[in-house]
Short mmCIF file of C-alpha atoms in Angstrom, two decimals:
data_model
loop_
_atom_site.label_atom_id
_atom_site.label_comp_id
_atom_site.label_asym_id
_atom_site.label_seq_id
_atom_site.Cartn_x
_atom_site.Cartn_y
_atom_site.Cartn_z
CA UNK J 1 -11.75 -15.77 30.13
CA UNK J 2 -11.15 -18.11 27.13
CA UNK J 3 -12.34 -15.08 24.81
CA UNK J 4 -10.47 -12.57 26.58
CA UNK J 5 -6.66 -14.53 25.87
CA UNK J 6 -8.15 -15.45 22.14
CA UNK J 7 -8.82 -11.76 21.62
CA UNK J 8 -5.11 -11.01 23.23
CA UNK J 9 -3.55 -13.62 20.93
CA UNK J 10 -5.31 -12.04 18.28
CA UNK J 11 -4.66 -8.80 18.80
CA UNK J 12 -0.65 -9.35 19.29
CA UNK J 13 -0.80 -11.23 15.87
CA UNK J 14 -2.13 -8.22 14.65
CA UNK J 15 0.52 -5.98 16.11
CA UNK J 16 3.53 -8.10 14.96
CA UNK J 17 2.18 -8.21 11.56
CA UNK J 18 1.18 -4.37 11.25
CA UNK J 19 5.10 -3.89 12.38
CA UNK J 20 6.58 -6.20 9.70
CA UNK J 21 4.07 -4.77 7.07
CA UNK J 22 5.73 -1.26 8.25
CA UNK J 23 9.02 -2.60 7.88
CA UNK J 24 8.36 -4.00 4.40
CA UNK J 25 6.94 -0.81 2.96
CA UNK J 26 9.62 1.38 4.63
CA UNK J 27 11.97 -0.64 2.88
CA UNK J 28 10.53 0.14 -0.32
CA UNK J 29 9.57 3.51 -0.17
CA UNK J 30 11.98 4.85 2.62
CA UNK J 31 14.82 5.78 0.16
CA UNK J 32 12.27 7.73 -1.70
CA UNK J 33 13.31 10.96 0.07
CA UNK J 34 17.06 10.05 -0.02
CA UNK J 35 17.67 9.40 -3.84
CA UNK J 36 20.04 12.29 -4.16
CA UNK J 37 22.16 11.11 -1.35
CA UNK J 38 22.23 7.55 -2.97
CA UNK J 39 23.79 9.23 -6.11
CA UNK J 40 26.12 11.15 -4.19
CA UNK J 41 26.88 7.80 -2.19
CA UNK J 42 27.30 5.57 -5.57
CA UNK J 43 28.67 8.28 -7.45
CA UNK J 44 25.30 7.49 -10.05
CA UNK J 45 23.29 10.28 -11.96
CA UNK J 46 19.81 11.09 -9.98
CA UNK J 47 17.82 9.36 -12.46
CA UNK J 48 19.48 5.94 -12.28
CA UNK J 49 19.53 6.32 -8.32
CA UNK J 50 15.96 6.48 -8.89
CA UNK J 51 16.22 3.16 -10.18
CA UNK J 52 16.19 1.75 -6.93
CA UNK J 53 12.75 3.08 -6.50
CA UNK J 54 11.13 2.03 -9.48
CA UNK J 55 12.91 -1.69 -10.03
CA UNK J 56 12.08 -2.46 -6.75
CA UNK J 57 7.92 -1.63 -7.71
CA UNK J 58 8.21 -2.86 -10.82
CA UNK J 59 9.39 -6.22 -9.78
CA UNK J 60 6.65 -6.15 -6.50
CA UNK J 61 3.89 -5.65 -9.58
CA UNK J 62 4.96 -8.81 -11.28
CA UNK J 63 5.98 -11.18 -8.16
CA UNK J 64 2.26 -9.16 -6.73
CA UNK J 65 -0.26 -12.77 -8.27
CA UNK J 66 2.78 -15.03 -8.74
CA UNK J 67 4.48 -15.31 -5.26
CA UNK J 68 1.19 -15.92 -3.06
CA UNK J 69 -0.34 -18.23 -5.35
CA UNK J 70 2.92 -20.59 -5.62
CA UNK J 71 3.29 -20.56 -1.71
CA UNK J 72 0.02 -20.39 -0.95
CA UNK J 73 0.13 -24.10 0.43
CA UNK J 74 2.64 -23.59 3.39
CA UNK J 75 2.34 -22.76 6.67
CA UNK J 76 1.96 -19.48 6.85
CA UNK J 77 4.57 -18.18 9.71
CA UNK J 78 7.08 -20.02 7.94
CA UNK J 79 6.54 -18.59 4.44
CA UNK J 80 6.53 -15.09 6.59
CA UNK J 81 9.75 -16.03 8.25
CA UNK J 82 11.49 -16.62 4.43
CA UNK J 83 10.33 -13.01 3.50
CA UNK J 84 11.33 -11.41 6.75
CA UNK J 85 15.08 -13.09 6.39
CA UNK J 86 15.55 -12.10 2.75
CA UNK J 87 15.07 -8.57 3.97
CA UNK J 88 16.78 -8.41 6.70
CA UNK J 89 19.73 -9.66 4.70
CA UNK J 90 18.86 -7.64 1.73
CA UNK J 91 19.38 -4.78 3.78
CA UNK J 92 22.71 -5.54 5.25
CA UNK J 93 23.89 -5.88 1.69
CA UNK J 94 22.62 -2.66 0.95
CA UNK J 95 24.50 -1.49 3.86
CA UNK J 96 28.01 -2.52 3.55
CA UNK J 97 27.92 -2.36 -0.24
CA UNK J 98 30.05 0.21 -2.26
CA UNK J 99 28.78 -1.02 -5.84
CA UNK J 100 25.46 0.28 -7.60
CA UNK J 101 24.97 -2.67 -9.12
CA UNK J 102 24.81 -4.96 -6.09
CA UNK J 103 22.50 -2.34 -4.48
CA UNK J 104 19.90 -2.62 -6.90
CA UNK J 105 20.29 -6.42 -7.06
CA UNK J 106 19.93 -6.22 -3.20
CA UNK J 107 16.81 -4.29 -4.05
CA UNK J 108 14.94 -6.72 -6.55
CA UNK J 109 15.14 -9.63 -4.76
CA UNK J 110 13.63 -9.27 -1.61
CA UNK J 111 11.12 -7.10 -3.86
CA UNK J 112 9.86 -10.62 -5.39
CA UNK J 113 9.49 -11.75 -1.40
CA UNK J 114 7.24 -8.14 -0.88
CA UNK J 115 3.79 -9.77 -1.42
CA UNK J 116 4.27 -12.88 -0.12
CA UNK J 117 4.66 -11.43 3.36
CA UNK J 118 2.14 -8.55 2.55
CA UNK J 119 -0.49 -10.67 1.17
CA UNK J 120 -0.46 -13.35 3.70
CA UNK J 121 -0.35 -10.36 6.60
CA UNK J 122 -3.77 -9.10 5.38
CA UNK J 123 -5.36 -12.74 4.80
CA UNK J 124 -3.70 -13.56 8.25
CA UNK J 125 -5.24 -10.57 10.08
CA UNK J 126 -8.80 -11.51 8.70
CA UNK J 127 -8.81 -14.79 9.73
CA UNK J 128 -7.94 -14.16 12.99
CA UNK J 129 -11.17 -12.31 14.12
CA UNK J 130 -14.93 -13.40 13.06
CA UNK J 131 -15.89 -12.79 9.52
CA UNK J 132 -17.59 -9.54 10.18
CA UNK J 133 -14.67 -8.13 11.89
CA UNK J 134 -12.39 -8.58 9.56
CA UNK J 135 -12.14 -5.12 8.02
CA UNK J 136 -11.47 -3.51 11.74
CA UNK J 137 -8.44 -6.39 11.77
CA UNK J 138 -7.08 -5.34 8.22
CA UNK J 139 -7.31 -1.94 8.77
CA UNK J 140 -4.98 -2.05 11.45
CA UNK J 141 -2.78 -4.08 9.39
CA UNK J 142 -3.07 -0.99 6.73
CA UNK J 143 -1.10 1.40 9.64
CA UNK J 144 1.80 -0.36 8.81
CA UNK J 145 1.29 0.71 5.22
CA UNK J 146 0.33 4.29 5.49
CA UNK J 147 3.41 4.21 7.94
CA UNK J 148 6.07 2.51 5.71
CA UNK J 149 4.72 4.32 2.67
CA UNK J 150 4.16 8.25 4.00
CA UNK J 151 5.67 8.22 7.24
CA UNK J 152 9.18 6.02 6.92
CA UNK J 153 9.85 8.83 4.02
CA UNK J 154 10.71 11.65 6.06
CA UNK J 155 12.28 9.24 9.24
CA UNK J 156 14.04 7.94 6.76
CA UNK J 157 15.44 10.97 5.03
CA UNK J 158 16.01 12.81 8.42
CA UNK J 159 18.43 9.61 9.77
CA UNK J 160 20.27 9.58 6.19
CA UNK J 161 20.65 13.04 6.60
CA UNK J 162 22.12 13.19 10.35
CA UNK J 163 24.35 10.20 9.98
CA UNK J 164 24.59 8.56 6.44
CA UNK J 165 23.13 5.76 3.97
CA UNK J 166 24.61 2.93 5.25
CA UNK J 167 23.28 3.83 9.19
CA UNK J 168 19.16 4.11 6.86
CA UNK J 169 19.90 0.57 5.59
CA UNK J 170 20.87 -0.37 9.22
CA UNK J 171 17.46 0.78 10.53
CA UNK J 172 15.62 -1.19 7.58
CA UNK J 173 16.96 -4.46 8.62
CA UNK J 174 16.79 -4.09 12.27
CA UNK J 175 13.07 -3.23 12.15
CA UNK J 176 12.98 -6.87 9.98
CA UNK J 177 15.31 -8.19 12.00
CA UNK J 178 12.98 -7.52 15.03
CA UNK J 179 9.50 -8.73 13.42
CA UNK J 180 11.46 -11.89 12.14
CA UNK J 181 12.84 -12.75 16.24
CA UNK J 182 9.06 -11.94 16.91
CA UNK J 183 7.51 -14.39 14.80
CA UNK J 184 9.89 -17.12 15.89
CA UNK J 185 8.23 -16.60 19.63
CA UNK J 186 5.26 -14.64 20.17
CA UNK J 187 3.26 -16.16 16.20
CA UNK J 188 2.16 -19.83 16.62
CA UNK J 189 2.23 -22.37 13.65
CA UNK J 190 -0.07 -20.94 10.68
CA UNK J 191 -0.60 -24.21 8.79
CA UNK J 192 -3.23 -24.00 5.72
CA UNK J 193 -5.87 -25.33 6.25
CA UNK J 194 -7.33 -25.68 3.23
CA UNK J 195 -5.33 -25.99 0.47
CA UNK J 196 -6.74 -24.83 -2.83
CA UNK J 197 -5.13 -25.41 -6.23
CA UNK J 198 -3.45 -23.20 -8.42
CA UNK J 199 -6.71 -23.56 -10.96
CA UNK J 200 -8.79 -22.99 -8.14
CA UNK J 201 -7.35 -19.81 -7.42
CA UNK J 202 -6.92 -18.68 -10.90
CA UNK J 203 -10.42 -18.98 -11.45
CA UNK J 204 -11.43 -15.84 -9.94
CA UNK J 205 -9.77 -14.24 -13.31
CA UNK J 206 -12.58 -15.78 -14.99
CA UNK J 207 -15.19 -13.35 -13.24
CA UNK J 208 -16.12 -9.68 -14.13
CA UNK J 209 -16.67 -8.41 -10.58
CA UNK J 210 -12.84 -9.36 -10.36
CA UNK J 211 -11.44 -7.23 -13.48
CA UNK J 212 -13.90 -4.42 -12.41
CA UNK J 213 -12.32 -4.15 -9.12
CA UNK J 214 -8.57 -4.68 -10.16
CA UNK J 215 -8.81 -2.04 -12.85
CA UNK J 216 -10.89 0.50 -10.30
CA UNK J 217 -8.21 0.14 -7.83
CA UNK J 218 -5.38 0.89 -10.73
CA UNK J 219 -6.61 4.08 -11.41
CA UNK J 220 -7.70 5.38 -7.72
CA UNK J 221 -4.45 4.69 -6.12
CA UNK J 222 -2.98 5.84 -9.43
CA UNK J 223 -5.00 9.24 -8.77
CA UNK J 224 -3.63 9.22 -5.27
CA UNK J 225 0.35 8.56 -5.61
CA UNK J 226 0.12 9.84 -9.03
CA UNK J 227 -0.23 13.44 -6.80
CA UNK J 228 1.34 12.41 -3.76
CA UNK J 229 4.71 11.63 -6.17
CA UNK J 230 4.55 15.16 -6.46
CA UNK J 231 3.27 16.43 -3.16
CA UNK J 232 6.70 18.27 -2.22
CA UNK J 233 7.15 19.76 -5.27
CA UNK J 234 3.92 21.17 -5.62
CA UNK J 235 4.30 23.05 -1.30
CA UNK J 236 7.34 23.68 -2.69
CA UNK J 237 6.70 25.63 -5.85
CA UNK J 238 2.63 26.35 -5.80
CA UNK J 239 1.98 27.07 -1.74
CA UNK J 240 5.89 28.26 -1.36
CA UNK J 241 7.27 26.56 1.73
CA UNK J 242 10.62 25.20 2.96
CA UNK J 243 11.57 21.72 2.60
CA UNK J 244 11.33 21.72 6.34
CA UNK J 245 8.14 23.21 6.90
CA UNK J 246 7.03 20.43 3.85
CA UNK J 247 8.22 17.89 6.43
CA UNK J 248 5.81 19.11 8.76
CA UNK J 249 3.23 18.67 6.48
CA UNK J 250 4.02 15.45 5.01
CA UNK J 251 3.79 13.93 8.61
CA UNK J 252 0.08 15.68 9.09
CA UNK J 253 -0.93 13.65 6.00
CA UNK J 254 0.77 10.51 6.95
CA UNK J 255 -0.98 10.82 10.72
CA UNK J 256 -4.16 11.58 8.99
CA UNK J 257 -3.65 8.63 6.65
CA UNK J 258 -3.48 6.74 9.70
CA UNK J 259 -6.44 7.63 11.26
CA UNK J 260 -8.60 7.34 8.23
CA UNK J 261 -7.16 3.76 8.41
CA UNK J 262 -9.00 3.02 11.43
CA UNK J 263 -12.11 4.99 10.34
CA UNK J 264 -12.34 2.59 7.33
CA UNK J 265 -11.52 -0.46 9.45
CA UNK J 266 -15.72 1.19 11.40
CA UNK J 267 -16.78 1.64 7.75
CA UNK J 268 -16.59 -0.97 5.96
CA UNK J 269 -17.89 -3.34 8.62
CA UNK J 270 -20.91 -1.38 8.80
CA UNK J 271 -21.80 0.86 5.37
CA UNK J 272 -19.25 -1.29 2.81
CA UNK J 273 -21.10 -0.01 -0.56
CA UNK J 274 -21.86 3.17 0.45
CA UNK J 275 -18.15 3.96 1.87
CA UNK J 276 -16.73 2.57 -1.78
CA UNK J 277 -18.92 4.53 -3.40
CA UNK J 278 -18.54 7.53 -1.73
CA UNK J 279 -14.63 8.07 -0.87
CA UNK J 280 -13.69 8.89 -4.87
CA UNK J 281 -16.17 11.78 -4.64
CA UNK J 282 -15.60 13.44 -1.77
CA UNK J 283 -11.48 13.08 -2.61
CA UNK J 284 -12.57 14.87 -5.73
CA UNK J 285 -13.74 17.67 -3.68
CA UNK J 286 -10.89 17.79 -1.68
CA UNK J 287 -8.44 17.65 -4.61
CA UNK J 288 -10.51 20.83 -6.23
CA UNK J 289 -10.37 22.65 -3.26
CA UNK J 290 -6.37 21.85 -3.22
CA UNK J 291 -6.23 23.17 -7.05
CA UNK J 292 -8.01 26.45 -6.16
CA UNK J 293 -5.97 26.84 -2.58
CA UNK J 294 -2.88 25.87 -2.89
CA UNK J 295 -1.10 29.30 -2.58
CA UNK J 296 -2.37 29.35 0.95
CA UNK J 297 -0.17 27.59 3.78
CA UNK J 298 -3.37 26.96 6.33
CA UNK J 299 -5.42 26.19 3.98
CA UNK J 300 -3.08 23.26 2.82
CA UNK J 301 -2.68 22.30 5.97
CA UNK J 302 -6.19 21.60 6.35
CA UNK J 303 -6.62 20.39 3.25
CA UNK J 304 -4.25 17.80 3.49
CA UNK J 305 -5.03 16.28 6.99
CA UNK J 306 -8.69 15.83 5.41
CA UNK J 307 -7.32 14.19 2.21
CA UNK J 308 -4.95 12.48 4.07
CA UNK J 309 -8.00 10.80 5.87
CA UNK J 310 -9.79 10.36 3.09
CA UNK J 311 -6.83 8.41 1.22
CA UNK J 312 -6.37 5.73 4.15
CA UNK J 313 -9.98 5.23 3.51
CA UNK J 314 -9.22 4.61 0.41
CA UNK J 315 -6.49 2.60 0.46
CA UNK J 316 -8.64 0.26 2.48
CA UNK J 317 -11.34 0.21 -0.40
CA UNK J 318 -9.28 -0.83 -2.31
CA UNK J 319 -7.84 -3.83 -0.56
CA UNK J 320 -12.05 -4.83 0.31
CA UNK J 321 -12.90 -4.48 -3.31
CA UNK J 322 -10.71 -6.99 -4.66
CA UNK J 323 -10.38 -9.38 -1.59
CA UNK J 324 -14.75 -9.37 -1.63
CA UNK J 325 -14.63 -9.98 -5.16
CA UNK J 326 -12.15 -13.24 -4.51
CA UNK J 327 -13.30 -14.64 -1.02
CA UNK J 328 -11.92 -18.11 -2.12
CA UNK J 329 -8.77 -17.06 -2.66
CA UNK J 330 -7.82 -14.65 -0.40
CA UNK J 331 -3.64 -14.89 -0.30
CA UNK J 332 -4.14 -14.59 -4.41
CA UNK J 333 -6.57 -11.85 -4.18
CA UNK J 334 -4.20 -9.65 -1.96
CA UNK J 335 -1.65 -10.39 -4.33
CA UNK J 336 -3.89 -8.83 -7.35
CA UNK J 337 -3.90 -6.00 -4.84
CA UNK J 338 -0.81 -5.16 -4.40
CA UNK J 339 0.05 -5.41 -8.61
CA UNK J 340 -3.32 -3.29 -9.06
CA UNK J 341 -1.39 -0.69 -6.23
CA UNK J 342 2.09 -1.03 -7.50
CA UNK J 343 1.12 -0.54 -11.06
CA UNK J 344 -1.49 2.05 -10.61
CA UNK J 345 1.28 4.16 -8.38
CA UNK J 346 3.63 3.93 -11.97
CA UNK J 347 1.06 4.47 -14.05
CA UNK J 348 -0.07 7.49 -12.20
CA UNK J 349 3.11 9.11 -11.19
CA UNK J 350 3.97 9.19 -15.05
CA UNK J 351 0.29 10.53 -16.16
CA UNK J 352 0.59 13.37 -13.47
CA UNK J 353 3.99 13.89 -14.46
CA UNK J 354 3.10 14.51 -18.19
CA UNK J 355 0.83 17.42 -17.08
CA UNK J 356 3.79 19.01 -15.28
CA UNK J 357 6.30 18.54 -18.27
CA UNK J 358 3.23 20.61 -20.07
CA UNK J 359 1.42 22.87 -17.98
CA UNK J 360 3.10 22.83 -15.06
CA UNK J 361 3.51 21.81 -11.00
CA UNK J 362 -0.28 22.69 -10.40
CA UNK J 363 -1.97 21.00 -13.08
CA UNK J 364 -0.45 17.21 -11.78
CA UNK J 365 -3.86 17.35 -9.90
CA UNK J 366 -5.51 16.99 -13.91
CA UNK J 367 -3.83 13.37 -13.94
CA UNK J 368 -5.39 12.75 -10.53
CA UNK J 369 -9.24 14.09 -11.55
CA UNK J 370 -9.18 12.01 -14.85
CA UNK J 371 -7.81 8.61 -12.68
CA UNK J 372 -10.35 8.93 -10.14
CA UNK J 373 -13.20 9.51 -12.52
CA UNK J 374 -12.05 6.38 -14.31
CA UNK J 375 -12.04 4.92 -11.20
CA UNK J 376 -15.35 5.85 -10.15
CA UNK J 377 -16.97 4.06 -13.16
CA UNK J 378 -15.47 0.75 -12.74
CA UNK J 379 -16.30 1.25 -9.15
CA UNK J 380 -19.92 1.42 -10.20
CA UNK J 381 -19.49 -1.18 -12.61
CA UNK J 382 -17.83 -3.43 -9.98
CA UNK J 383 -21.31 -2.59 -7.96
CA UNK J 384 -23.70 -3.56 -10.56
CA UNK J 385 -22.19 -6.91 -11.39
CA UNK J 386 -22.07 -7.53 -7.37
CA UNK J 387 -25.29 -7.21 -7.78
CA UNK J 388 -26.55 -9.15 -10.52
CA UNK J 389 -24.21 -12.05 -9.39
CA UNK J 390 -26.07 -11.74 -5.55
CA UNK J 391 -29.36 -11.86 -7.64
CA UNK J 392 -28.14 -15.07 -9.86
CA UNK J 393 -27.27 -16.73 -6.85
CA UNK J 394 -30.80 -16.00 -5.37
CA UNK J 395 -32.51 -17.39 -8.00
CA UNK J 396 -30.55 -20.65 -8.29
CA UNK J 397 -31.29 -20.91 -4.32
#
């Protein structure tokens, strides 16, 4: 019985976090599909609406190791409760505001509270379950990510478009606004319970295995939103479909996404090399086959519900690589994860984007084959000095 209400607590913990992680990322990436509409709102050129895309993951890359490791003493539901209200205030800003310049300010700010709440949601999740179960609790915290990030795109576009920008920013900070009343009641006290130093934490830069996996995760998730940047574009002008029927589609990769979530969560509990090691190829398959198909509507479709699984896979890999290769600091590690992410997703978007500019919408997908093969070696490098350390440590034992 005692099990049964741990495993309850544990999996509402779970829940509340995977909706505030949902509500982070949507903030983020949610006005990626309405950037026209905030130029038309601001009376701003497209490319500085943009701005609110890019300052917001430009500042989440350098807050990503900072934020975590200076509040990575305090309790945990309270540090979560900080981030929540800066968003949810952020966001009513955003709403009633009429100036660009407050918008983006409204923007960066609760952009530098991003990985605090992120970070400590994955290191949360993990802790809550045994050891070995930990992947299964993460990837479920990972929904809330492939939600926010692929998902919240279209919602968000199709409630901008129906109403306006203002009634968008209202739905960001009532989804915050709802976590944040939930973790006042239904999250207990998170205190730490072992509090490491900064130094401590800071060591981990000191090991290989650590740089292998941070650069590896740069340029896969580089390879994946370097394309995905340009996924519209490229059913738009290569497979030649409406913006609506591209809606369609973006939802079968963000379900997909999901799901391969929850197959990684299975994975990486049971086969954790060979599902690292693996994923990068078989995406390079997938991303050939797109190259070669992409005039074909079906064929996309499947396509992209198998790469979408393949990329929440992924994204989990990611997160495991870097988090394994810094057990001792976990709230630090997660926030090396999400600069690795954030920077690799800039990096990649403007790599793909140079192959447009000179060859064209189809050839983005050369920027994505050259990331992942980078990727692939410094995940087999990452491998090889996992090893040797496990053997060092054998020997000294």
């Amino acid at each position: 019985m005692e099990k049964l209400l741990e495993h309850k607590r544990s999996s509402l913990l779970v829940f509340i976090l995977t909706v505030g992680v949902f509500g982070i990322i949507n903030t983020e990436m949610g006005v990626v599909g309405i950037i026209p509409l905030i130029a038309e709102t601001f009376n701003v050129t497209v490319p500085q609406a943009g701005w609110t895309v890019s300052a917001f993951a430009f500042m989440v890359a350098i807050a990503g190791p900072i934020m975590p490791l200076l509040f990575s003493g305090i309790n945990r539901k309270k540090v979560m409760l900080l981030a929540l209200a800066v968003f949810v205030i952020s966001n009513i800003i955003s709403m009633v505001t009429t100036n660009f310049t407050v918008i983006l300010i409204a923007r960066i700010i609760p952009a530098i509270f991003h990985p605090i709440y992120v970070s400590m949601a994955f290191s949360v999740a993990a802790s809550s379950v045994p050891k070995e179960q930990a992947p299964k609790a993460v990837s479920k915290i990972f929904i809330g990510v492939s939600a926010g990030m692929v998902l919240g795109v279209p919602v968000t576009s199709l409630i901008a478009s129906e109403t306006s920008f203002s009634v968008a920013m209202l739905f960001f900070a009532i989804v915050n606004a709802l976590v944040f009343i939930a973790t006042i009641f239904l999250i207990p006290s998170i205190p730490v319970k072992e509090r490491l130093s900064y130094g401590a934490q800071l060591r981990v830069l000191k090991k290989a295995i650590t740089w292998n996996s941070i650069i590896a995760v740069t340029f896969i998730n580089g390879a994946m939103f370097g394309f995905f940047s340009f996924m519209s574009d490229y059913l738009n002008n290569i497979t030649g479909l409406s913006f609506k029927v591209i809606s369609i589609m973006l939802f079968i990769y963000g379900g997909a996404n999901i799901i391969g979530n929850l197959i990684a969560g299975k994975l990486l509990v049971q086969i954790p090399s060979k599902t690292i090691k693996t994923i990068p190829f078989l995406m390079i398959a997938v991303y050939v086959a797109l190259f070669f198909l992409g005039e074909y509507m079906l064929a996309m479709g499947t396509i992209l519900l198998i790469l979408g699984i393949l990329a929440g896979i992924a994204s989990n890999n990611c997160q495991y690589m870097i988090t394994q290769a810094a057990p001792e600091a976990p709230d630090f590690a997660n926030g090396l994860f999400l600069t690795s992410t954030n920077l690799g997703t800039a990096v990649g978007t403007a790599f793909c984007g140079m192959f447009i500019t000179q060859l064209g919408t189809r050839y983005a997908l050369m920027g994505t084959f050259i990331f992942l093969i980078l990727g692939i070696l410094f995940v087999f490098l990452r491998q090889y000095n996992e090893r040797k350390s496990n053997q060092t440590v054998t020997k000294d034992n």
